[in-house]
Amino acid sequence: MSQRHIDVSVLAVRACPVAEVIDHVSGRWTVGILTTAAQGPVRFVELERTVRGISRRMLTLKLRQLERDGLLTRTVFPTVPPRVEYTLTEIAEELLETLQGLTAWATRHRGTVAAARAAYDRARNAGGNGDDALVPQAT
Amino acid sequence: MSQRHIDVSVLAVRACPVAEVIDHVSGRWTVGILTTAAQGPVRFVELERTVRGISRRMLTLKLRQLERDGLLTRTVFPTVPPRVEYTLTEIAEELLETLQGLTAWATRHRGTVAAARAAYDRARNAGGNGDDALVPQAT
DNA sequence: CTGCATCCGAATTGATACTG
DNA sequence: CAGTATCAATTCGGATGCAG
């Protein structure tokens, strides 16, 4: 989610690291892009195909963001047609590992969350669209 | 994030847990709300004061979302004036712990990321506003 | 005190045509 | 292939005002 976040406080007086990470990682596509790139060097089209649903525009934008943050390395091969490969940097790989903790948590409590939602929705009449209601992003 | 996310694939064929977590946790306020609530039962106003910058509207929205996901417990005391307390559920506490891994990562590589950004921005002339640029504001 | 509802500008994202 | 440019559709989020 990009930095529209001006105020990040909450956890610490100084810039909060968590907020920063969350900001880097959150967003619909980031994790998907990183995990795909983790398999080895990937090309633009591969990402476009693998990260289902992402638009060309978003992919480009996210790719640039990740590159800027030092999570992805972009290599251009002066061939024709052009060939560009993206690779994870070391810190990105570390990040991905760390992320596994979250994966574990999610997996472990998937059922609990689902149940909670069902209960909540059932509680107030027929409401709830089954999906995430009331939303916001993102972050 | 929020469920505008219809397609979550990428990591697995089945619903991707990571995407779900990211979706729950991401967003400007969630982590702040959770960490505040972690200190013990908190009231609406306390959150409003502690989570700097959040609007009443957003706070309410997020609180509901968290409650629905089973991360927060909402207790209403039939007093007058009304008193409502929010408490973390067990899974939320676990989540918060897991999140510390990210905090660590962020802290560890804070400098690296900063440097990467600086380099990136410097590379393409005067660009970069120092913040997350991903959105090259016009002009 | 809590918190839902509405108005409305701001930011994000998607779709698509176009270029090197 | 790998993007960029542009336009339109959503969605987000802040500011009230009102109610239990």
PDB file of C-alpha atoms (C1' of nucleotides) in Angstrom:
ATOM      1  CA  MET A   1       0.000   0.000   0.000  1.00  0.00           C
ATOM      2  CA  SER A   2       1.938   2.821  -0.729  1.00  0.00           C
ATOM      3  CA  GLN A   3       2.835   5.481   1.601  1.00  0.00           C
ATOM      4  CA  ARG A   4      -0.167   7.522   2.053  1.00  0.00           C
ATOM      5  CA  HIS A   5       0.456   6.709   5.618  1.00  0.00           C
ATOM      6  CA  ILE A   6       1.750   9.790   7.165  1.00  0.00           C
ATOM      7  CA  ASP A   7       1.129   8.973  10.739  1.00  0.00           C
ATOM      8  CA  VAL A   8       2.571   5.692  11.698  1.00  0.00           C
ATOM      9  CA  SER A   9       3.010   6.117  15.395  1.00  0.00           C
ATOM     10  CA  VAL A  10       1.082   3.873  17.666  1.00  0.00           C
ATOM     11  CA  LEU A  11       3.798   1.404  18.423  1.00  0.00           C
ATOM     12  CA  ALA A  12       6.686   3.669  18.936  1.00  0.00           C
ATOM     13  CA  VAL A  13       7.483   7.283  18.918  1.00  0.00           C
ATOM     14  CA  ARG A  14       9.993   6.952  16.155  1.00  0.00           C
ATOM     15  CA  ALA A  15       9.031   5.528  12.827  1.00  0.00           C
ATOM     16  CA  CYS A  16       7.456   2.204  13.548  1.00  0.00           C
ATOM     17  CA  PRO A  17       9.134  -0.702  11.817  1.00  0.00           C
ATOM     18  CA  VAL A  18       6.040  -2.825  11.876  1.00  0.00           C
ATOM     19  CA  ALA A  19       4.062  -0.206  10.082  1.00  0.00           C
ATOM     20  CA  GLU A  20       6.799  -0.032   7.522  1.00  0.00           C
ATOM     21  CA  VAL A  21       6.811  -3.744   6.897  1.00  0.00           C
ATOM     22  CA  ILE A  22       3.102  -3.940   6.818  1.00  0.00           C
ATOM     23  CA  ASP A  23       3.199  -1.174   4.342  1.00  0.00           C
ATOM     24  CA  HIS A  24       5.681  -2.939   2.153  1.00  0.00           C
ATOM     25  CA  VAL A  25       4.106  -6.300   2.290  1.00  0.00           C
ATOM     26  CA  SER A  26       0.479  -5.479   2.460  1.00  0.00           C
ATOM     27  CA  GLY A  27      -1.462  -4.973  -0.624  1.00  0.00           C
ATOM     28  CA  ARG A  28      -3.046  -7.458  -2.784  1.00  0.00           C
ATOM     29  CA  TRP A  29      -0.112  -8.368  -4.925  1.00  0.00           C
ATOM     30  CA  THR A  30       3.178  -7.971  -3.162  1.00  0.00           C
ATOM     31  CA  VAL A  31       3.313 -11.337  -1.502  1.00  0.00           C
ATOM     32  CA  GLY A  32       2.233 -13.053  -4.655  1.00  0.00           C
ATOM     33  CA  ILE A  33       4.924 -11.355  -6.676  1.00  0.00           C
ATOM     34  CA  LEU A  34       7.594 -12.134  -4.136  1.00  0.00           C
ATOM     35  CA  THR A  35       6.701 -15.779  -3.778  1.00  0.00           C
ATOM     36  CA  THR A  36       6.646 -16.195  -7.507  1.00  0.00           C
ATOM     37  CA  ALA A  37      10.013 -14.545  -7.840  1.00  0.00           C
ATOM     38  CA  ALA A  38      11.329 -16.762  -5.090  1.00  0.00           C
ATOM     39  CA  GLN A  39      11.306 -19.725  -7.420  1.00  0.00           C
ATOM     40  CA  GLY A  40      14.101 -18.159  -9.337  1.00  0.00           C
ATOM     41  CA  PRO A  41      14.428 -15.373 -11.883  1.00  0.00           C
ATOM     42  CA  VAL A  42      11.087 -14.563 -13.406  1.00  0.00           C
ATOM     43  CA  ARG A  43      10.131 -12.538 -16.404  1.00  0.00           C
ATOM     44  CA  PHE A  44       7.391  -9.979 -16.631  1.00  0.00           C
ATOM     45  CA  VAL A  45       4.990 -12.207 -18.494  1.00  0.00           C
ATOM     46  CA  GLU A  46       5.483 -15.054 -16.135  1.00  0.00           C
ATOM     47  CA  LEU A  47       4.485 -12.866 -13.265  1.00  0.00           C
ATOM     48  CA  GLU A  48       1.543 -11.594 -15.217  1.00  0.00           C
ATOM     49  CA  ARG A  49       0.371 -15.142 -15.728  1.00  0.00           C
ATOM     50  CA  THR A  50       1.177 -16.459 -12.289  1.00  0.00           C
ATOM     51  CA  VAL A  51      -0.163 -13.677 -10.165  1.00  0.00           C
ATOM     52  CA  ARG A  52      -3.705 -14.193 -11.277  1.00  0.00           C
ATOM     53  CA  GLY A  53      -5.869 -11.199 -11.673  1.00  0.00           C
ATOM     54  CA  ILE A  54      -3.222  -8.538 -11.574  1.00  0.00           C
ATOM     55  CA  SER A  55      -3.395  -5.943 -14.284  1.00  0.00           C
ATOM     56  CA  ARG A  56      -0.373  -5.028 -16.311  1.00  0.00           C
ATOM     57  CA  ARG A  57      -0.425  -1.632 -14.782  1.00  0.00           C
ATOM     58  CA  MET A  58      -0.443  -2.857 -11.207  1.00  0.00           C
ATOM     59  CA  LEU A  59       2.273  -5.351 -11.902  1.00  0.00           C
ATOM     60  CA  THR A  60       4.525  -2.663 -13.258  1.00  0.00           C
ATOM     61  CA  LEU A  61       3.790  -0.380 -10.366  1.00  0.00           C
ATOM     62  CA  LYS A  62       4.419  -3.002  -7.733  1.00  0.00           C
ATOM     63  CA  LEU A  63       7.516  -4.239  -9.442  1.00  0.00           C
ATOM     64  CA  ARG A  64       8.961  -0.746  -9.353  1.00  0.00           C
ATOM     65  CA  GLN A  65       8.027  -0.322  -5.728  1.00  0.00           C
ATOM     66  CA  LEU A  66       9.658  -3.580  -4.773  1.00  0.00           C
ATOM     67  CA  GLU A  67      12.721  -2.705  -6.753  1.00  0.00           C
ATOM     68  CA  ARG A  68      12.951   0.631  -5.068  1.00  0.00           C
ATOM     69  CA  ASP A  69      12.684  -0.907  -1.646  1.00  0.00           C
ATOM     70  CA  GLY A  70      15.534  -3.181  -2.476  1.00  0.00           C
ATOM     71  CA  LEU A  71      13.485  -6.344  -2.439  1.00  0.00           C
ATOM     72  CA  LEU A  72      13.766  -7.135  -6.099  1.00  0.00           C
ATOM     73  CA  THR A  73      16.598  -6.915  -8.564  1.00  0.00           C
ATOM     74  CA  ARG A  74      15.749  -6.041 -12.133  1.00  0.00           C
ATOM     75  CA  THR A  75      18.003  -7.279 -14.878  1.00  0.00           C
ATOM     76  CA  VAL A  76      17.585  -6.243 -18.473  1.00  0.00           C
ATOM     77  CA  PHE A  77      18.991  -8.319 -21.318  1.00  0.00           C
ATOM     78  CA  PRO A  78      19.617  -6.187 -24.390  1.00  0.00           C
ATOM     79  CA  THR A  79      18.116  -8.773 -26.673  1.00  0.00           C
ATOM     80  CA  VAL A  80      15.273  -8.520 -29.061  1.00  0.00           C
ATOM     81  CA  PRO A  81      12.641  -8.922 -28.083  1.00  0.00           C
ATOM     82  CA  PRO A  82      13.588  -7.480 -24.727  1.00  0.00           C
ATOM     83  CA  ARG A  83      14.011  -9.754 -21.770  1.00  0.00           C
ATOM     84  CA  VAL A  84      13.812  -8.623 -18.189  1.00  0.00           C
ATOM     85  CA  GLU A  85      14.248 -10.789 -15.165  1.00  0.00           C
ATOM     86  CA  TYR A  86      13.345 -10.152 -11.596  1.00  0.00           C
ATOM     87  CA  THR A  87      15.107 -11.785  -8.706  1.00  0.00           C
ATOM     88  CA  LEU A  88      14.658 -11.618  -4.977  1.00  0.00           C
ATOM     89  CA  THR A  89      17.346  -9.899  -2.988  1.00  0.00           C
ATOM     90  CA  GLU A  90      18.618 -11.482   0.175  1.00  0.00           C
ATOM     91  CA  ILE A  91      16.523  -9.429   2.501  1.00  0.00           C
ATOM     92  CA  ALA A  92      13.467 -10.293   0.467  1.00  0.00           C
ATOM     93  CA  GLU A  93      14.172 -13.956   0.926  1.00  0.00           C
ATOM     94  CA  GLU A  94      14.505 -13.414   4.614  1.00  0.00           C
ATOM     95  CA  LEU A  95      11.239 -11.555   4.596  1.00  0.00           C
ATOM     96  CA  LEU A  96       9.553 -14.409   2.858  1.00  0.00           C
ATOM     97  CA  GLU A  97      10.818 -16.771   5.493  1.00  0.00           C
ATOM     98  CA  THR A  98       9.514 -14.559   8.223  1.00  0.00           C
ATOM     99  CA  LEU A  99       6.226 -14.448   6.437  1.00  0.00           C
ATOM    100  CA  GLN A 100       5.931 -18.154   6.925  1.00  0.00           C
ATOM    101  CA  GLY A 101       5.146 -17.445  10.527  1.00  0.00           C
ATOM    102  CA  LEU A 102       2.059 -15.660   9.361  1.00  0.00           C
ATOM    103  CA  THR A 103       1.217 -18.434   6.997  1.00  0.00           C
ATOM    104  CA  ALA A 104       1.362 -20.849   9.866  1.00  0.00           C
ATOM    105  CA  TRP A 105      -0.851 -18.682  11.992  1.00  0.00           C
ATOM    106  CA  ALA A 106      -3.379 -18.318   9.229  1.00  0.00           C
ATOM    107  CA  THR A 107      -3.440 -21.996   8.524  1.00  0.00           C
ATOM    108  CA  ARG A 108      -3.754 -22.833  12.168  1.00  0.00           C
ATOM    109  CA  HIS A 109      -6.695 -20.550  12.744  1.00  0.00           C
ATOM    110  CA  ARG A 110      -8.389 -20.582   9.434  1.00  0.00           C
ATOM    111  CA  GLY A 111     -11.301 -22.439  10.841  1.00  0.00           C
ATOM    112  CA  THR A 112     -11.616 -20.248  13.876  1.00  0.00           C
ATOM    113  CA  VAL A 113     -11.774 -17.131  11.789  1.00  0.00           C
ATOM    114  CA  ALA A 114     -14.290 -18.597   9.420  1.00  0.00           C
ATOM    115  CA  ALA A 115     -16.460 -19.648  12.323  1.00  0.00           C
ATOM    116  CA  ALA A 116     -16.202 -16.250  13.934  1.00  0.00           C
ATOM    117  CA  ARG A 117     -17.344 -14.601  10.769  1.00  0.00           C
ATOM    118  CA  ALA A 118     -20.201 -16.960  10.275  1.00  0.00           C
ATOM    119  CA  ALA A 119     -21.326 -16.400  13.824  1.00  0.00           C
ATOM    120  CA  TYR A 120     -21.032 -12.654  13.516  1.00  0.00           C
ATOM    121  CA  ASP A 121     -22.996 -12.579  10.313  1.00  0.00           C
ATOM    122  CA  ARG A 122     -25.626 -14.919  11.590  1.00  0.00           C
ATOM    123  CA  ALA A 123     -26.011 -12.834  14.708  1.00  0.00           C
ATOM    124  CA  ARG A 124     -27.246  -9.808  12.842  1.00  0.00           C
ATOM    125  CA  ASN A 125     -29.915 -11.197  10.617  1.00  0.00           C
ATOM    126  CA  ALA A 126     -29.335 -12.508   7.163  1.00  0.00           C
ATOM    127  CA  GLY A 127     -26.652  -9.872   6.542  1.00  0.00           C
ATOM    128  CA  GLY A 128     -23.067 -10.602   5.736  1.00  0.00           C
ATOM    129  CA  ASN A 129     -22.200 -11.328   2.211  1.00  0.00           C
ATOM    130  CA  GLY A 130     -19.996 -14.143   3.286  1.00  0.00           C
ATOM    131  CA  ASP A 131     -17.114 -12.159   2.036  1.00  0.00           C
ATOM    132  CA  ASP A 132     -15.227  -9.571   3.844  1.00  0.00           C
ATOM    133  CA  ALA A 133     -17.754  -6.998   4.488  1.00  0.00           C
ATOM    134  CA  LEU A 134     -16.720  -3.621   5.433  1.00  0.00           C
ATOM    135  CA  VAL A 135     -13.404  -3.590   4.116  1.00  0.00           C
ATOM    136  CA  PRO A 136     -10.725  -1.376   3.632  1.00  0.00           C
ATOM    137  CA  GLN A 137      -7.703  -2.084   2.470  1.00  0.00           C
ATOM    138  CA  ALA A 138      -4.933  -1.840   3.050  1.00  0.00           C
ATOM    139  CA  THR A 139      -3.129  -1.927   3.529  1.00  0.00           C
TER     140      THR A 139
ATOM    141  CA  MET B   1      -7.361  -5.146   2.731  1.00  0.00           C
ATOM    142  CA  SER B   2     -10.308  -6.292   2.674  1.00  0.00           C
ATOM    143  CA  GLN B   3     -12.119  -8.401   0.454  1.00  0.00           C
ATOM    144  CA  ARG B   4     -12.257  -6.805  -2.784  1.00  0.00           C
ATOM    145  CA  HIS B   5      -9.851  -9.549  -3.309  1.00  0.00           C
ATOM    146  CA  ILE B   6     -11.643 -12.138  -5.192  1.00  0.00           C
ATOM    147  CA  ASP B   7      -8.693 -13.966  -6.494  1.00  0.00           C
ATOM    148  CA  VAL B   8      -6.228 -14.897  -3.875  1.00  0.00           C
ATOM    149  CA  SER B   9      -4.433 -17.749  -5.513  1.00  0.00           C
ATOM    150  CA  VAL B  10      -0.809 -17.388  -6.293  1.00  0.00           C
ATOM    151  CA  LEU B  11       0.592 -19.392  -3.461  1.00  0.00           C
ATOM    152  CA  ALA B  12      -1.697 -22.330  -3.571  1.00  0.00           C
ATOM    153  CA  VAL B  13      -4.620 -23.561  -5.476  1.00  0.00           C
ATOM    154  CA  ARG B  14      -6.809 -23.399  -2.445  1.00  0.00           C
ATOM    155  CA  ALA B  15      -7.463 -20.126  -0.723  1.00  0.00           C
ATOM    156  CA  CYS B  16      -4.123 -18.717   0.263  1.00  0.00           C
ATOM    157  CA  PRO B  17      -3.735 -18.241   3.988  1.00  0.00           C
ATOM    158  CA  VAL B  18      -1.054 -15.642   3.657  1.00  0.00           C
ATOM    159  CA  ALA B  19      -3.238 -13.477   1.521  1.00  0.00           C
ATOM    160  CA  GLU B  20      -5.909 -13.760   4.134  1.00  0.00           C
ATOM    161  CA  VAL B  21      -3.641 -12.727   6.952  1.00  0.00           C
ATOM    162  CA  ILE B  22      -2.156  -9.935   5.018  1.00  0.00           C
ATOM    163  CA  ASP B  23      -5.623  -8.858   4.290  1.00  0.00           C
ATOM    164  CA  HIS B  24      -6.608  -8.875   7.905  1.00  0.00           C
ATOM    165  CA  VAL B  25      -3.583  -7.183   9.217  1.00  0.00           C
ATOM    166  CA  SER B  26      -2.778  -4.771   6.497  1.00  0.00           C
ATOM    167  CA  GLY B  27      -4.276  -1.405   6.457  1.00  0.00           C
ATOM    168  CA  ARG B  28      -3.256   1.628   8.263  1.00  0.00           C
ATOM    169  CA  TRP B  29      -4.910   0.987  11.579  1.00  0.00           C
ATOM    170  CA  THR B  30      -5.303  -2.663  12.360  1.00  0.00           C
ATOM    171  CA  VAL B  31      -1.947  -3.264  13.942  1.00  0.00           C
ATOM    172  CA  GLY B  32      -2.246  -0.122  15.974  1.00  0.00           C
ATOM    173  CA  ILE B  33      -5.625  -1.107  17.283  1.00  0.00           C
ATOM    174  CA  LEU B  34      -4.499  -4.593  18.142  1.00  0.00           C
ATOM    175  CA  THR B  35      -1.363  -3.528  19.949  1.00  0.00           C
ATOM    176  CA  THR B  36      -3.307  -1.013  21.937  1.00  0.00           C
ATOM    177  CA  ALA B  37      -5.892  -3.579  22.887  1.00  0.00           C
ATOM    178  CA  ALA B  38      -3.110  -5.952  23.834  1.00  0.00           C
ATOM    179  CA  GLN B  39      -2.415  -3.910  26.937  1.00  0.00           C
ATOM    180  CA  GLY B  40      -5.699  -5.006  28.344  1.00  0.00           C
ATOM    181  CA  PRO B  41      -9.343  -4.103  27.841  1.00  0.00           C
ATOM    182  CA  VAL B  42      -9.649  -0.772  26.106  1.00  0.00           C
ATOM    183  CA  ARG B  43     -12.571   1.522  25.574  1.00  0.00           C
ATOM    184  CA  PHE B  44     -13.548   3.233  22.387  1.00  0.00           C
ATOM    185  CA  VAL B  45     -12.245   6.605  23.429  1.00  0.00           C
ATOM    186  CA  GLU B  46      -8.962   5.228  24.554  1.00  0.00           C
ATOM    187  CA  LEU B  47      -8.417   3.742  21.161  1.00  0.00           C
ATOM    188  CA  GLU B  48      -9.455   6.955  19.553  1.00  0.00           C
ATOM    189  CA  ARG B  49      -6.808   8.765  21.549  1.00  0.00           C
ATOM    190  CA  THR B  50      -4.079   6.191  21.303  1.00  0.00           C
ATOM    191  CA  VAL B  51      -4.295   5.335  17.658  1.00  0.00           C
ATOM    192  CA  ARG B  52      -3.316   8.775  16.529  1.00  0.00           C
ATOM    193  CA  GLY B  53      -4.924  10.124  13.472  1.00  0.00           C
ATOM    194  CA  ILE B  54      -7.710   7.646  13.120  1.00  0.00           C
ATOM    195  CA  SER B  55     -11.154   9.050  12.549  1.00  0.00           C
ATOM    196  CA  ARG B  56     -14.148   7.880  14.487  1.00  0.00           C
ATOM    197  CA  ARG B  57     -15.527   6.383  11.362  1.00  0.00           C
ATOM    198  CA  MET B  58     -12.476   4.312  10.554  1.00  0.00           C
ATOM    199  CA  LEU B  59     -12.121   3.187  14.128  1.00  0.00           C
ATOM    200  CA  THR B  60     -15.649   1.896  14.176  1.00  0.00           C
ATOM    201  CA  LEU B  61     -15.233   0.212  10.839  1.00  0.00           C
ATOM    202  CA  LYS B  62     -12.003  -1.511  11.800  1.00  0.00           C
ATOM    203  CA  LEU B  63     -13.315  -2.500  15.173  1.00  0.00           C
ATOM    204  CA  ARG B  64     -16.235  -4.242  13.538  1.00  0.00           C
ATOM    205  CA  GLN B  65     -14.013  -5.948  11.063  1.00  0.00           C
ATOM    206  CA  LEU B  66     -11.722  -7.213  13.775  1.00  0.00           C
ATOM    207  CA  GLU B  67     -14.643  -8.340  15.833  1.00  0.00           C
ATOM    208  CA  ARG B  68     -16.083 -10.184  12.903  1.00  0.00           C
ATOM    209  CA  ASP B  69     -12.828 -11.942  12.228  1.00  0.00           C
ATOM    210  CA  GLY B  70     -12.744 -13.120  15.786  1.00  0.00           C
ATOM    211  CA  LEU B  71      -9.722 -11.083  16.751  1.00  0.00           C
ATOM    212  CA  LEU B  72     -11.455  -8.781  19.156  1.00  0.00           C
ATOM    213  CA  THR B  73     -14.108  -9.338  21.763  1.00  0.00           C
ATOM    214  CA  ARG B  74     -16.586  -6.571  22.337  1.00  0.00           C
ATOM    215  CA  THR B  75     -18.181  -6.244  25.734  1.00  0.00           C
ATOM    216  CA  VAL B  76     -20.953  -3.807  26.455  1.00  0.00           C
ATOM    217  CA  PHE B  77     -21.704  -2.647  29.970  1.00  0.00           C
ATOM    218  CA  PRO B  78     -25.323  -1.544  30.299  1.00  0.00           C
ATOM    219  CA  THR B  79     -24.361   1.521  32.253  1.00  0.00           C
ATOM    220  CA  VAL B  80     -25.052   5.095  31.533  1.00  0.00           C
ATOM    221  CA  PRO B  81     -23.241   6.479  29.832  1.00  0.00           C
ATOM    222  CA  PRO B  82     -22.528   3.340  27.883  1.00  0.00           C
ATOM    223  CA  ARG B  83     -19.214   1.593  28.296  1.00  0.00           C
ATOM    224  CA  VAL B  84     -17.732  -0.758  25.779  1.00  0.00           C
ATOM    225  CA  GLU B  85     -14.526  -2.654  26.131  1.00  0.00           C
ATOM    226  CA  TYR B  86     -12.479  -4.398  23.516  1.00  0.00           C
ATOM    227  CA  THR B  87     -10.177  -7.284  24.288  1.00  0.00           C
ATOM    228  CA  LEU B  88      -7.883  -9.386  22.176  1.00  0.00           C
ATOM    229  CA  THR B  89      -8.884 -12.954  21.600  1.00  0.00           C
ATOM    230  CA  GLU B  90      -6.291 -15.660  21.939  1.00  0.00           C
ATOM    231  CA  ILE B  91      -5.629 -15.999  18.268  1.00  0.00           C
ATOM    232  CA  ALA B  92      -5.134 -12.261  18.057  1.00  0.00           C
ATOM    233  CA  GLU B  93      -2.480 -12.426  20.733  1.00  0.00           C
ATOM    234  CA  GLU B  94      -0.770 -15.174  18.845  1.00  0.00           C
ATOM    235  CA  LEU B  95      -0.944 -13.097  15.725  1.00  0.00           C
ATOM    236  CA  LEU B  96       0.670 -10.203  17.488  1.00  0.00           C
ATOM    237  CA  GLU B  97       3.492 -12.439  18.592  1.00  0.00           C
ATOM    238  CA  THR B  98       3.994 -13.691  15.097  1.00  0.00           C
ATOM    239  CA  LEU B  99       4.077 -10.146  13.914  1.00  0.00           C
ATOM    240  CA  GLN B 100       7.150  -9.610  15.996  1.00  0.00           C
ATOM    241  CA  GLY B 101       9.045 -11.591  13.438  1.00  0.00           C
ATOM    242  CA  LEU B 102       8.232  -8.922  10.937  1.00  0.00           C
ATOM    243  CA  THR B 103       9.198  -6.237  13.366  1.00  0.00           C
ATOM    244  CA  ALA B 104      12.548  -7.873  13.735  1.00  0.00           C
ATOM    245  CA  TRP B 105      13.031  -8.103  10.027  1.00  0.00           C
ATOM    246  CA  ALA B 106      12.106  -4.481   9.562  1.00  0.00           C
ATOM    247  CA  THR B 107      14.408  -3.326  12.283  1.00  0.00           C
ATOM    248  CA  ARG B 108      17.247  -5.411  10.988  1.00  0.00           C
ATOM    249  CA  HIS B 109      17.005  -4.112   7.456  1.00  0.00           C
ATOM    250  CA  ARG B 110      15.721  -0.665   7.993  1.00  0.00           C
ATOM    251  CA  GLY B 111      18.960   0.810   6.831  1.00  0.00           C
ATOM    252  CA  THR B 112      19.237  -1.403   3.808  1.00  0.00           C
ATOM    253  CA  VAL B 113      15.822  -0.460   2.595  1.00  0.00           C
ATOM    254  CA  ALA B 114      16.463   3.209   3.151  1.00  0.00           C
ATOM    255  CA  ALA B 115      19.683   2.961   1.227  1.00  0.00           C
ATOM    256  CA  ALA B 116      18.030   1.081  -1.602  1.00  0.00           C
ATOM    257  CA  ARG B 117      15.430   3.749  -1.938  1.00  0.00           C
ATOM    258  CA  ALA B 118      17.935   6.531  -1.867  1.00  0.00           C
ATOM    259  CA  ALA B 119      19.973   4.796  -4.530  1.00  0.00           C
ATOM    260  CA  TYR B 120      16.941   4.147  -6.668  1.00  0.00           C
ATOM    261  CA  ASP B 121      15.781   7.708  -6.423  1.00  0.00           C
ATOM    262  CA  ARG B 122      19.199   9.085  -7.050  1.00  0.00           C
ATOM    263  CA  ALA B 123      19.585   6.880 -10.080  1.00  0.00           C
ATOM    264  CA  ARG B 124      16.727   8.504 -11.885  1.00  0.00           C
ATOM    265  CA  ASN B 125      17.650  12.095 -11.353  1.00  0.00           C
ATOM    266  CA  ALA B 126      15.880  14.323  -8.898  1.00  0.00           C
ATOM    267  CA  GLY B 127      12.914  11.945  -8.520  1.00  0.00           C
ATOM    268  CA  GLY B 128      11.616  10.387  -5.352  1.00  0.00           C
ATOM    269  CA  ASN B 129       9.942  12.374  -2.686  1.00  0.00           C
ATOM    270  CA  GLY B 130      11.659  10.451   0.026  1.00  0.00           C
ATOM    271  CA  ASP B 131       8.453   8.710   0.843  1.00  0.00           C
ATOM    272  CA  ASP B 132       6.961   5.823  -0.921  1.00  0.00           C
ATOM    273  CA  ALA B 133       6.912   7.041  -4.364  1.00  0.00           C
ATOM    274  CA  LEU B 134       5.345   4.380  -6.403  1.00  0.00           C
ATOM    275  CA  VAL B 135       3.033   7.075  -7.445  1.00  0.00           C
ATOM    276  CA  PRO B 136       5.005   9.513  -9.435  1.00  0.00           C
ATOM    277  CA  GLN B 137       2.714  12.379  -8.833  1.00  0.00           C
ATOM    278  CA  ALA B 138       2.232  14.286 -11.988  1.00  0.00           C
ATOM    279  CA  THR B 139       4.315  17.283 -12.731  1.00  0.00           C
TER     280      THR B 139
ATOM    281  C1'  DC C   1     -19.806   7.671  25.633  1.00  0.00           C
ATOM    282  C1'  DT C   2     -20.605   4.774  21.359  1.00  0.00           C
ATOM    283  C1'  DG C   3     -21.237   4.537  16.951  1.00  0.00           C
ATOM    284  C1'  DC C   4     -24.152   4.473  12.581  1.00  0.00           C
ATOM    285  C1'  DA C   5     -25.336   7.296   8.297  1.00  0.00           C
ATOM    286  C1'  DT C   6     -24.344  10.612   4.646  1.00  0.00           C
ATOM    287  C1'  DC C   7     -21.793  13.756   1.760  1.00  0.00           C
ATOM    288  C1'  DC C   8     -17.812  14.130  -0.879  1.00  0.00           C
ATOM    289  C1'  DG C   9     -13.054  14.749  -2.220  1.00  0.00           C
ATOM    290  C1'  DA C  10      -8.806  11.811  -2.728  1.00  0.00           C
ATOM    291  C1'  DA C  11      -6.297   7.821  -3.858  1.00  0.00           C
ATOM    292  C1'  DT C  12      -6.124   3.184  -5.970  1.00  0.00           C
ATOM    293  C1'  DT C  13      -7.019   0.050  -9.567  1.00  0.00           C
ATOM    294  C1'  DG C  14      -8.636  -1.876 -13.898  1.00  0.00           C
ATOM    295  C1'  DA C  15      -9.039  -1.876 -18.971  1.00  0.00           C
ATOM    296  C1'  DT C  16      -7.033  -0.873 -22.990  1.00  0.00           C
ATOM    297  C1'  DA C  17      -4.600   1.224 -26.741  1.00  0.00           C
ATOM    298  C1'  DC C  18       0.076   2.350 -28.066  1.00  0.00           C
ATOM    299  C1'  DT C  19       5.381   2.312 -28.357  1.00  0.00           C
ATOM    300  C1'  DG C  20      10.281   0.633 -28.539  1.00  0.00           C
TER     301       DG C  20
ATOM    302  C1'  DC D   1       8.289  -8.950 -24.667  1.00  0.00           C
ATOM    303  C1'  DA D   2       8.088  -5.113 -21.527  1.00  0.00           C
ATOM    304  C1'  DG D   3       6.298  -1.362 -20.408  1.00  0.00           C
ATOM    305  C1'  DT D   4       3.874   3.541 -20.717  1.00  0.00           C
ATOM    306  C1'  DA D   5      -0.142   6.647 -21.277  1.00  0.00           C
ATOM    307  C1'  DT D   6      -4.873   7.557 -20.506  1.00  0.00           C
ATOM    308  C1'  DC D   7      -9.588   7.313 -19.038  1.00  0.00           C
ATOM    309  C1'  DA D   8     -13.184   5.460 -16.199  1.00  0.00           C
ATOM    310  C1'  DA D   9     -14.820   2.912 -12.213  1.00  0.00           C
ATOM    311  C1'  DT D  10     -14.140   1.815  -7.475  1.00  0.00           C
ATOM    312  C1'  DT D  11     -12.972   2.391  -2.993  1.00  0.00           C
ATOM    313  C1'  DC D  12     -11.018   4.872   0.807  1.00  0.00           C
ATOM    314  C1'  DG D  13     -11.105   7.939   4.369  1.00  0.00           C
ATOM    315  C1'  DG D  14     -12.214  12.368   6.786  1.00  0.00           C
ATOM    316  C1'  DA D  15     -15.756  15.518   8.405  1.00  0.00           C
ATOM    317  C1'  DT D  16     -19.987  16.210  10.324  1.00  0.00           C
ATOM    318  C1'  DG D  17     -24.624  15.448  12.159  1.00  0.00           C
ATOM    319  C1'  DC D  18     -27.720  12.607  14.670  1.00  0.00           C
ATOM    320  C1'  DA D  19     -29.194   8.857  17.981  1.00  0.00           C
ATOM    321  C1'  DG D  20     -29.291   5.363  21.835  1.00  0.00           C
TER     322       DG D  20
END
